Amino acid sequence: MTAKDEILNGLADAVVKGDESKCIELANKALENNIDAYEAVINGCTCGMSIVSDKYEKREMFVPEILMAARAMNGAVEVLKPHIKADEIKETGKVAIAVVLGDIHDIGKNLVKLLLETAGLTVFDLGKDVVPEDILDNVREEKTDLVALSALMTTSMMEMKEDVKLLKEEFPNVKIMVGGAPVSQEFCDSIGADGYADNASEAIRVAQRLLAE
Amino acid sequence: MNDKERFLASLKLKKVDRVSAACPLQTATVEMMEETGAAWPEAHRDPEKMANLALAANRLAGIESARVPFDLCVEAETVGSQVSEGRLDSQPSIRRPAFRKVEAFEDAVCPDPLSDGRMATVVEAVRILAEADETVPIIAGITGPFTLAGQVRGVETLLMDFFDRMDFVKSLLKYSTNVLKTYGKALVDNGADAVVIIDPSAGSELLGTAHYREMAFPYCKELVKSLDVPSILHICGDSKPILGMMAETGVNGISLDHLVDVNETREFLGDRTAIIGNINPADTLFLGTPEKVKKESLECIRKGVNVLSPGCGIPTRTSMKNIKAMVEAARESAGK
Ligand code: B12
Ligand SMILES: [Zn+2]
C-alpha cells in the first residue's frame, strides 16, 4: 500500500469508527503529503460514509454510530475544504439545498451538499425543516438555478410535492432535483421534479446534467 | 361487559365477549374538533377541552376508551423544553430542549404533576374524565424515559453523548425515569385506568438491540414497575428485534406498529403480553375506504389481537367513517 492509500483508507476507517480526532489528524497528514484535498474528501471521507450506510442497512451500525461518523467526517472536511484547488472549481451554477418542512433528517442532505460544493457549485444551505417561503425567497433573491430537496419520511414527501408546485408556479425555469431514502424516480416524475438521485455521487451527475440543460 | 371491563380484561388476557376497540394512541381528528368545539391547539392546554375531545372519540366515533393527551411533549415541556404550539391538525413539537447545555441540568427539578405546567392539565383532564363516565376506560399516555431524555437534551445530542459523556446520559435517564414515575402516579391517583408508555426514540432502527438493552430497557422496566394499573408499551417502527425485552419490562400489553406481523409476534411472545394493533394508520385508516379499513381490521382480529387499534396515532384528517368501520369490525367479531 502506498502512503497515499494508507492515508485515504485510514480516513475512511476513522469515519466508520466515528473517530473525529483521528479524522482531523489524517486530513492534516493528507495535506502534508500533498494529497489532493478533493480526492481526500471523495476517496477518504465519503467512501467511509458509504460504508456506514451499508452497515446501517445490514443492521451492523445504528444511529448513534451514524451520527458519530458524520461528526468525524465533518471534522476532516473542515480541514480539507479550504485546500480544494480553485481550478477544480468551475463556477457552473447556483444550487439551493434543503430538507423539507417537518423533516429534520439532514445527514444525507449534508453529504449531498458537500459533494456539490466539492464539484465546484455555489451551494446555499437552507437547512432542515424548511418552510416553502424560505426556498422561494432564496430563488428570488439569489437567482438560484437549481433547487435540491431532501425528504426522509413518507409524511414529509407530501411537503416536497407542495414545494415543487410552488416553485414551478413562481419560477417555471428553475430546475428541481429530489432525493432521500423514500423518494424514487417514479415519485420524482409524479410531482413534476426534474431529476432524482439515490446517492450523493449520483446527485452530482444529475445536478450537472440539469444545469447544462 | 362494558368497554372498561372488556379492555382491562383483554390486557390481563382474561376471557372477553369480543375484541376491544379501545385506542391507546392519539385519537383526536379535525372532524371531532369541529363537532365538539374543542380544537387543537387550545385543547392541549385546557383540561375541559382536552377531556371533551378525548371523550369525543368514544361519543362520536365509538372508540372504546378516552385517551389523553394528544401530543408527546407534555413532560419535556413541563421540565423546561420549549415547544411549538402546533396547529389545528398538527401536534406541538420540541423547539428547544431544556438541557441543550450540560450545565443547565444542574438546576433540573422533578416537577409536581398536580401543579406544574401541562402535566397538571393532563392530570386535571383525567380527573374530569373519571367523573364523566365510569364505563369508558381512561388511558393516559406518557413518554418513555429514553424518549423524554432525548426531548430534554436533543435526540441527536443524546445519541452522541453515549460516546462523549456516559455518566451524564445515565443521570439524565435516571432523572427522566423519576419524573415519569411521579407523573404516572398522579395520573393513576386521579383516575387513569391504564397507562401507555410511548417510546419512539428507543426504536430498534434507531438504537439497535444493544443500545436498547442498556439505555432504554432498564429505565422503562423501572417505570412499569411503579405503575399501579395495567400498562402498555408502544415503540414506533419495526420493534421485532426488541419484542422480548419489551415484554420483559413487565407491561401487560404491547402496542404494535403496523410494520410488525401479529402472527409472528404472538408466536414469539405466546401469552406473555396482550397484543394491541395494528391497522396501518396512514395508508388504511387515513387514506383508505371504510371497506378497506373493515377488511384490515378483520384481518387483525383473525390474527388474534386482543385490542383492535391503529399501529400508531390516528392521523388528524382521518374520516369518522373510517374510524367507525374499525370499531364496527370489533363489534361484529362477538361470538366468533
Ligand atoms: C438518522 C435517523 C434519524 C436521526 C436524524 C439525525 C439527522 N441529523 O439527520 C434522528 C434520531 C434525529 C431521527 C429522528 C426521527 N426519525 Co429517523 N431515521 C434516521 C435513519 C436511521 C437514518 C437516516 C440517515 O441519516 N441515513 C444516512 C444518510 C446518509 O442516507 P440518506 O439520508 O438516505 O441520504 C442519501 C440518499 O438518500 C441521497 N439523498 C438524500 N437527500 C437527497 C437530496 C437530493 C436532492 C438527492 C439528489 C439525493 C439525496 O444521498 C444521500 C447520501 O448517499 C432513518 C432510517 C433509514 N433507513 O433511512 C430513520 C427514519 C428516516 N426516521 C424515521 C422516523 C419516524 C423518525 C422520527 C419521527 C421518530 C420519532 N418519533 O422520534 C424522528 C423525528 C424526525 C423528524 N421530525 O424529522 C423513519 C421515517 C418513517 C417514515 N414515515 O417514512 C425512518 C425511516 C426509520 C423507520 N423505519 O421508522 N431519525
Ligand atoms: Zn408509533
XYZ file of C-alpha atoms and ligand atoms in Angstrom:
641
model
C 0.000 0.000 0.000
C 1.288 3.438 -0.852
C 1.430 6.163 1.756
C -1.440 7.821 -0.059
C -3.669 4.751 0.012
C -2.825 4.294 3.639
C -3.977 7.790 4.478
C -7.154 7.587 2.399
C -8.090 4.188 3.776
C -7.255 5.396 7.240
C -9.533 8.366 6.714
C -12.409 6.142 5.580
C -11.792 3.865 8.526
C -11.737 6.746 11.003
C -15.083 7.962 9.606
C -16.577 4.489 10.052
C -15.267 4.339 13.609
C -16.572 7.843 14.305
C -13.127 8.907 15.469
C -13.122 12.668 14.989
C -9.599 13.409 16.232
C -8.153 10.657 14.040
C -10.038 12.120 11.076
C -8.608 15.575 11.687
C -5.123 14.139 12.162
C -5.310 12.182 8.903
C -6.773 15.120 6.991
C -3.748 17.176 8.041
C -1.470 14.314 7.158
C -3.075 14.116 3.715
C -2.279 17.784 3.161
C 1.292 17.354 4.393
C 1.741 14.516 1.915
C 0.406 16.682 -0.904
C -2.624 14.523 -1.420
C -5.244 16.399 -3.375
C -7.850 17.696 -0.934
C -10.737 16.939 -3.270
C -9.546 13.364 -3.603
C -9.205 13.025 0.153
C -12.835 14.087 0.570
C -14.163 11.792 -2.157
C -11.947 8.724 -1.716
C -11.471 9.056 2.014
C -14.390 10.682 3.802
C -17.388 9.917 1.591
C -16.047 6.451 0.983
C -16.201 5.936 4.749
C -19.709 7.353 4.881
C -20.965 4.932 2.245
C -19.542 2.030 4.255
C -21.526 3.444 7.173
C -24.730 3.499 5.097
C -24.177 -0.119 4.059
C -23.570 -1.187 7.612
C -26.731 0.599 8.665
C -28.726 -1.286 6.042
C -27.271 -4.551 7.339
C -28.142 -3.571 10.915
C -24.499 -3.643 11.921
C -24.498 0.033 12.868
C -27.189 2.228 14.324
C -27.999 5.910 14.550
C -25.654 6.813 17.426
C -22.750 5.447 15.385
C -24.010 7.147 12.197
C -24.052 10.486 13.990
C -20.525 9.982 15.285
C -19.378 9.073 11.780
C -20.983 12.207 10.355
C -19.312 14.324 13.009
C -15.925 12.719 12.383
C -16.290 13.273 8.667
C -17.164 16.931 9.172
C -14.007 17.324 11.221
C -11.869 16.161 8.303
C -13.853 18.161 5.775
C -13.301 21.389 7.734
C -9.559 20.822 7.399
C -9.643 19.831 3.732
C -12.186 22.201 2.268
C -10.033 25.378 2.197
C -7.456 23.419 0.203
C -9.684 22.240 -2.580
C -7.950 23.760 -5.573
C -9.525 26.709 -7.282
C -9.030 25.284 -10.774
C -11.191 22.345 -9.826
C -13.931 24.780 -9.047
C -15.687 25.554 -12.252
C -18.437 28.013 -11.459
C -21.220 26.178 -13.173
C -24.266 27.211 -11.251
C -26.026 28.081 -8.044
C -27.793 25.422 -6.053
C -30.074 25.758 -3.022
C -30.429 22.658 -0.888
C -32.996 22.000 1.837
C -34.642 19.290 3.875
C -38.387 19.835 3.510
C -40.768 21.076 6.196
C -41.441 18.710 9.073
C -38.314 16.696 8.431
C -35.125 17.046 10.450
C -33.092 14.248 8.830
C -30.148 16.167 7.429
C -27.226 13.740 7.329
C -27.925 12.774 3.712
C -28.530 16.393 2.729
C -25.195 17.406 4.256
C -23.404 14.742 2.250
C -25.053 15.831 -0.973
C -24.229 19.448 -0.174
C -20.609 18.606 0.475
C -20.193 16.820 -2.831
C -21.970 19.583 -4.733
C -19.567 22.075 -3.201
C -16.546 19.973 -3.982
C -17.819 19.732 -7.554
C -17.457 23.481 -7.763
C -21.036 24.635 -7.430
C -22.144 27.520 -5.249
C -24.419 25.963 -2.651
C -26.915 27.757 -0.419
C -27.683 25.505 2.500
C -31.185 26.386 3.697
C -31.060 23.786 6.467
C -33.668 21.306 7.630
C -37.384 21.586 8.392
C -37.504 24.423 5.865
C -40.695 26.381 5.164
C -41.512 26.789 1.440
C -41.253 30.599 1.685
C -37.552 30.332 2.532
C -36.914 28.319 -0.601
C -38.901 30.728 -2.760
C -37.107 33.698 -1.196
C -33.740 32.159 -1.954
C -34.561 31.571 -5.615
C -35.962 35.078 -5.927
C -33.024 36.820 -4.259
C -30.094 34.697 -5.409
C -31.402 33.763 -8.861
C -30.705 30.155 -7.968
C -30.544 27.771 -10.937
C -31.230 24.506 -9.178
C -33.112 23.547 -6.021
C -32.229 20.246 -4.336
C -34.839 18.892 -1.934
C -34.392 16.071 0.528
C -37.086 14.102 2.397
C -36.551 11.067 4.603
C -40.083 10.333 5.719
C -43.153 9.277 3.793
C -45.047 12.072 5.557
C -42.625 14.793 4.526
C -42.682 13.619 0.901
C -46.009 15.448 0.679
C -44.260 18.689 1.606
C -41.844 18.032 -1.217
C -44.728 17.854 -3.630
C -46.016 21.182 -2.326
C -42.571 22.808 -2.642
C -42.234 21.652 -6.246
C -45.677 23.003 -7.069
C -44.976 26.416 -5.526
C -41.551 26.666 -7.131
C -42.768 25.736 -10.596
C -45.657 28.199 -10.341
C -43.461 31.130 -9.485
C -40.258 30.144 -11.308
C -41.072 27.939 -14.316
C -37.387 27.862 -15.324
C -35.847 26.747 -12.070
C -34.657 23.136 -12.058
C -35.528 20.885 -9.151
C -33.895 17.670 -8.061
C -35.124 15.451 -5.260
C -33.762 12.656 -3.117
C -33.822 10.873 0.225
C -34.493 7.252 1.124
C -38.261 7.029 0.418
C -38.073 9.118 -2.770
C -37.935 7.320 -6.106
C -37.708 8.188 -9.792
C -41.444 7.497 -10.115
C -42.254 9.837 -7.249
C -39.975 12.441 -8.755
C -41.831 12.214 -12.063
C -45.234 12.224 -10.412
C -44.632 15.516 -8.603
C -43.044 17.186 -11.619
C -39.460 17.470 -10.349
C -36.678 17.390 -12.946
C -34.226 14.901 -11.531
C -33.653 12.245 -8.913
C -30.593 10.504 -7.499
C -30.389 7.819 -4.882
C -26.952 8.709 -3.561
C -24.673 11.688 -3.209
C -22.218 10.970 -6.024
C -25.067 10.304 -8.434
C -26.575 13.590 -7.209
C -23.607 15.464 -8.676
C -24.085 13.947 -12.107
C -27.790 14.769 -12.022
C -27.044 18.336 -10.902
C -24.527 18.821 -13.694
C -26.915 17.404 -16.265
C -29.750 19.672 -15.120
C -27.532 22.744 -15.061
C -26.286 22.023 -18.574
C -29.832 21.830 -19.947
C -69.196 -6.470 29.505
C -68.854 -2.719 29.335
C -65.987 -1.070 27.469
C -63.859 -0.665 30.556
C -64.324 -4.231 31.774
C -63.597 -5.645 28.341
C -60.486 -3.539 27.794
C -58.973 -4.268 31.190
C -59.789 -7.979 30.916
C -58.168 -8.023 27.462
C -54.977 -6.521 28.839
C -54.877 -9.199 31.520
C -55.561 -11.861 28.866
C -58.774 -12.893 30.622
C -61.842 -14.173 28.809
C -63.827 -11.498 26.977
C -67.056 -11.450 24.935
C -65.258 -9.918 21.926
C -62.177 -7.979 20.934
C -61.957 -4.478 22.452
C -61.802 -1.384 20.249
C -60.020 0.865 22.725
C -57.199 3.044 21.406
C -54.075 3.696 23.497
C -52.666 6.157 20.945
C -53.695 9.651 19.864
C -57.393 9.701 18.854
C -58.355 13.305 18.042
C -59.395 14.209 14.492
C -60.331 17.508 12.897
C -63.924 16.291 12.476
C -64.135 15.647 16.217
C -62.666 19.066 16.942
C -65.230 20.726 14.690
C -68.166 18.879 16.217
C -67.163 19.473 19.834
C -65.645 22.933 19.515
C -62.686 21.578 21.485
C -59.901 22.072 18.967
C -56.120 21.903 18.796
C -54.004 23.748 19.765
C -56.194 25.027 22.659
C -57.206 21.513 23.698
C -53.573 20.762 24.580
C -53.708 23.402 27.321
C -57.290 23.436 28.553
C -58.274 20.443 30.705
C -62.017 20.790 29.954
C -61.385 20.836 26.219
C -58.855 18.051 26.471
C -61.356 15.838 28.287
C -64.133 16.757 25.856
C -62.082 15.995 22.783
C -60.797 12.743 24.264
C -64.322 11.628 25.049
C -65.451 12.648 21.555
C -63.516 9.683 20.159
C -65.909 7.494 22.131
C -69.103 9.506 21.735
C -68.743 10.341 18.046
C -66.660 7.533 16.578
C -67.314 4.680 19.006
C -63.717 4.147 20.118
C -63.986 2.226 23.365
C -61.742 4.401 25.506
C -60.863 8.023 26.225
C -57.192 8.806 25.732
C -55.206 11.862 26.845
C -53.103 13.793 25.933
C -52.883 14.259 22.136
C -49.187 15.024 21.844
C -45.861 13.730 23.127
C -44.360 16.914 24.546
C -46.155 17.298 27.887
C -43.335 16.081 30.139
C -40.478 17.662 28.172
C -42.299 20.996 28.217
C -43.076 20.823 31.932
C -39.409 20.336 32.772
C -38.451 23.337 30.641
C -38.131 22.455 26.951
C -39.611 24.982 24.546
C -42.355 23.628 22.364
C -44.116 24.916 19.252
C -47.864 25.148 19.811
C -48.872 23.145 16.756
C -51.895 23.759 14.542
C -55.443 22.516 14.177
C -54.178 19.370 12.502
C -50.603 19.037 13.722
C -49.134 18.310 17.133
C -46.825 20.507 19.178
C -43.172 19.613 18.725
C -39.955 20.294 20.616
C -38.219 23.504 19.573
C -35.570 23.982 22.212
C -34.592 21.177 24.575
C -34.225 22.183 28.240
C -30.749 20.739 28.761
C -29.009 21.553 25.495
C -26.240 22.831 27.717
C -24.983 20.198 30.109
C -24.749 22.784 32.923
C -28.475 23.537 32.702
C -29.111 20.024 34.013
C -27.605 21.001 37.373
C -30.743 23.037 38.062
C -33.145 20.314 36.977
C -36.046 19.673 39.328
C -38.687 16.979 39.373
C -41.966 18.830 38.703
C -45.103 18.412 40.791
C -47.616 16.940 38.333
C -50.525 18.320 40.361
C -49.488 21.912 39.930
C -46.824 22.251 37.247
C -47.191 23.004 33.564
C -49.064 20.801 31.210
C -48.662 17.763 33.434
C -51.255 19.410 35.676
C -53.511 19.991 32.668
C -53.487 16.307 31.754
C -53.972 15.180 35.372
C -56.974 17.501 35.587
C -58.368 16.176 32.286
C -58.079 12.628 33.638
C -59.975 13.682 36.763
C -62.755 15.218 34.675
C -62.988 12.082 32.536
C -63.117 9.834 35.586
C -66.196 11.732 36.726
C -67.794 11.866 33.294
C -68.284 8.185 32.563
C -67.240 5.178 34.550
C -67.861 2.649 31.808
C -65.270 4.075 29.398
C -61.658 3.250 30.263
C -59.354 6.233 30.635
C -55.951 5.705 29.079
C -53.161 8.126 29.973
C -50.160 8.378 27.672
C -46.679 9.191 28.956
C -43.343 9.174 27.152
C -40.754 6.505 27.749
C -37.694 7.516 29.809
C -35.385 7.302 26.812
C -37.633 9.418 24.593
C -38.009 12.013 27.346
C -34.230 12.164 27.796
C -33.962 12.828 24.048
C -36.576 15.563 24.212
C -34.872 17.430 27.048
C -31.359 17.050 25.645
C -31.975 16.898 21.899
C -32.146 13.370 20.432
C -29.055 13.700 18.318
C -27.009 15.194 21.100
C -28.142 12.465 23.468
C -27.103 9.773 20.994
C -23.642 11.308 20.655
C -23.421 11.701 24.431
C -23.235 7.876 24.501
C -19.642 8.312 23.316
C -18.785 11.616 24.957
C -20.310 11.638 28.425
C -21.883 8.404 29.502
C -22.200 9.409 33.160
C -24.312 12.358 32.153
C -26.512 10.118 29.976
C -27.116 7.805 32.891
C -28.003 10.681 35.252
C -30.345 12.102 32.653
C -32.053 8.736 32.227
C -32.437 8.347 35.981
C -33.885 11.821 36.171
C -36.397 11.271 33.381
C -37.421 7.952 34.927
C -38.130 9.714 38.223
C -40.073 12.496 36.551
C -42.204 9.928 34.751
C -42.768 7.785 37.840
C -44.094 10.796 39.742
C -46.244 11.877 36.811
C -47.523 8.346 36.208
C -48.549 8.029 39.845
C -50.501 11.305 39.699
C -52.340 10.148 36.579
C -53.256 6.854 38.231
C -54.283 8.513 41.506
C -56.613 10.778 39.595
C -58.381 8.060 37.695
C -56.359 6.661 34.783
C -57.392 3.033 34.246
C -54.326 2.204 32.178
C -51.081 3.916 31.253
C -49.468 3.669 27.836
C -45.763 4.396 27.563
C -44.748 5.810 24.170
C -41.048 5.394 23.433
C -40.446 6.190 19.740
C -36.854 7.341 20.092
C -35.926 3.944 21.516
C -36.994 2.234 18.270
C -34.832 -0.628 17.072
C -33.901 1.084 13.789
C -32.581 3.978 15.808
C -30.847 2.322 18.742
C -30.366 -1.294 17.750
C -30.799 -4.016 20.352
C -27.553 -3.457 22.267
C -28.206 0.224 22.963
C -31.865 -0.527 23.658
C -30.836 -3.044 26.299
C -28.579 -0.579 28.047
C -30.222 2.804 27.553
C -33.949 2.199 27.335
C -34.965 -1.169 28.715
C -33.925 -0.921 32.407
C -35.454 2.540 32.836
C -38.673 1.564 31.134
C -38.864 -1.528 33.324
C -38.468 0.560 36.445
C -41.229 2.887 35.260
C -43.586 -0.004 34.512
C -42.983 -1.484 37.935
C -44.017 1.776 39.594
C -47.431 1.862 37.915
C -50.393 0.518 39.848
C -52.622 -0.008 36.814
C -52.233 -2.137 33.675
C -49.653 -0.730 31.297
C -48.962 -0.791 27.573
C -45.733 -0.102 25.697
C -45.686 1.436 22.222
C -42.478 1.772 20.206
C -42.773 3.029 16.641
C -41.263 1.216 13.707
C -40.034 -2.339 13.459
C -39.974 -3.476 17.078
C -39.419 -7.126 16.201
C -35.772 -7.266 17.336
C -36.675 -5.891 20.779
C -40.050 -7.548 21.414
C -38.569 -9.878 24.022
C -37.199 -7.008 26.070
C -40.390 -5.003 25.627
C -42.325 -7.879 27.204
C -39.719 -8.227 29.914
C -40.380 -4.679 31.113
C -43.461 -6.200 32.698
C -46.086 -4.383 30.633
C -49.469 -6.009 30.184
C -49.767 -5.120 26.536
C -47.587 -4.299 23.553
C -48.956 -1.819 21.050
C -47.598 -2.959 17.686
C -46.655 -0.741 14.783
C -48.251 -1.861 11.506
C -44.787 -2.901 10.277
C -44.750 -5.862 12.653
C -46.725 -9.010 11.924
C -49.238 -10.035 14.609
C -48.845 -13.778 13.954
C -45.080 -13.668 14.314
C -45.382 -11.548 17.437
C -47.851 -13.957 19.016
C -45.691 -16.893 18.152
C -42.722 -15.181 19.730
C -44.449 -13.815 22.827
C -47.002 -16.540 23.443
C -49.209 -15.419 26.315
C -46.667 -13.104 27.911
C -48.492 -9.932 26.908
C -51.629 -8.761 25.177
C -51.198 -7.519 21.608
C -52.733 -4.227 20.581
C -52.848 -3.113 16.995
C -52.094 -2.778 14.254
C -54.050 -1.237 11.397
C -51.896 0.861 9.079
C -52.694 4.388 10.295
C -51.722 6.276 7.134
C -52.446 4.033 4.143
C -55.540 2.341 5.540
C -57.157 4.426 8.258
C -56.443 7.844 6.792
C -56.237 7.219 3.050
C -58.284 4.025 2.671
C -62.020 3.442 2.224
C -64.267 2.148 5.039
C -64.277 -1.207 3.213
C -60.504 -1.373 3.285
C -60.464 -0.427 6.975
C -63.001 -3.138 7.742
C -61.048 -5.738 5.813
C -57.757 -4.943 7.508
C -59.467 -4.796 10.918
C -60.960 -8.245 10.463
C -57.538 -9.470 9.405
C -56.031 -8.125 12.652
C -58.800 -9.769 14.672
C -58.331 -13.051 12.842
C -54.629 -12.946 13.644
C -55.594 -12.581 17.286
C -55.036 -9.028 18.516
C -56.504 -8.539 21.976
C -57.327 -4.900 21.333
C -58.092 -3.686 17.821
C -56.345 -0.393 17.282
C -54.222 1.523 14.770
C -50.473 0.775 14.636
C -49.664 4.373 15.660
C -51.598 7.560 16.450
C -54.668 8.352 14.343
C -53.868 10.970 11.677
C -55.959 14.089 12.354
C -57.549 14.163 8.906
C -58.886 10.624 9.210
C -62.619 10.467 8.479
C -65.131 9.472 11.122
C -66.487 6.878 8.672
C -63.173 5.062 8.646
C -62.810 5.043 12.417
C -66.370 3.756 12.741
C -65.576 0.974 10.282
C -62.729 -0.125 12.554
C -64.953 -0.150 15.630
C -67.708 -1.988 13.764
C -65.308 -4.755 12.842
C -64.562 -5.292 16.537
C -68.245 -5.312 17.461
C -69.114 -7.791 14.731
C -66.486 -10.152 15.999
C -68.653 -11.025 19.017
C -69.316 -14.727 19.343
C -66.854 -15.607 16.579
C -30.583 9.008 11.489
C -32.084 8.963 11.615
C -32.696 9.852 12.496
C -31.926 10.917 13.251
C -31.670 12.096 12.281
C -30.373 12.793 12.526
C -30.053 13.763 11.443
N -29.408 14.851 11.793
O -30.345 13.567 10.271
C -32.917 11.294 14.402
C -32.601 10.455 15.609
C -32.937 12.755 14.837
C -34.235 10.831 13.813
C -35.460 11.275 14.265
C -36.674 10.793 13.804
N -36.854 9.807 12.878
Co -35.416 8.989 11.877
N -34.165 7.962 10.943
C -32.850 8.031 10.850
C -32.333 6.866 9.970
C -31.948 5.733 10.894
C -31.158 7.120 9.052
C -31.258 8.306 8.099
C -29.880 8.650 7.599
O -29.275 9.597 8.075
N -29.331 7.857 6.675
C -27.965 8.012 6.170
C -27.937 9.010 5.001
C -26.510 9.150 4.510
O -28.748 8.495 3.956
P -29.949 9.316 3.252
O -30.471 10.325 4.168
O -30.896 8.371 2.626
O -29.220 10.157 2.098
C -28.640 9.584 0.944
C -29.595 9.453 -0.252
O -30.950 9.277 0.118
C -29.349 10.663 -1.087
N -30.096 11.889 -0.793
C -30.552 12.378 0.371
N -31.112 13.571 0.209
C -31.013 13.894 -1.086
C -31.425 15.017 -1.795
C -31.214 15.092 -3.142
C -31.646 16.290 -3.899
C -30.587 13.994 -3.822
C -30.412 14.069 -5.270
C -30.164 12.884 -3.107
C -30.376 12.824 -1.751
O -27.992 10.915 -0.861
C -27.620 10.593 0.473
C -26.193 10.107 0.503
O -25.982 8.987 -0.339
C -33.626 6.530 9.146
C -33.749 5.100 8.646
C -33.465 4.948 7.160
N -33.494 3.724 6.709
O -33.286 5.883 6.420
C -34.735 6.882 10.146
C -36.115 7.276 9.649
C -35.980 8.151 8.414
N -36.676 8.046 10.776
C -37.940 7.858 10.958
C -38.728 8.489 11.980
C -40.189 8.056 12.058
C -38.169 9.452 12.849
C -38.922 10.189 13.964
C -40.271 10.749 13.585
C -39.004 9.192 15.140
C -39.573 9.707 16.409
N -40.847 9.582 16.546
O -38.837 10.164 17.232
C -37.953 11.311 14.394
C -38.348 12.723 14.022
C -37.905 13.147 12.669
C -38.451 14.362 12.041
N -39.445 15.117 12.501
O -37.912 14.661 11.002
C -38.490 6.870 9.962
C -39.371 7.502 8.878
C -40.605 6.651 8.613
C -41.476 7.229 7.574
N -42.658 7.672 7.933
O -41.108 7.281 6.440
C -37.194 6.138 9.455
C -37.286 5.607 8.030
C -36.962 4.977 10.437
C -38.106 3.978 10.456
N -38.074 2.919 9.695
O -39.036 4.142 11.208
N -34.042 9.904 12.815
Zn -45.902 4.823 16.741
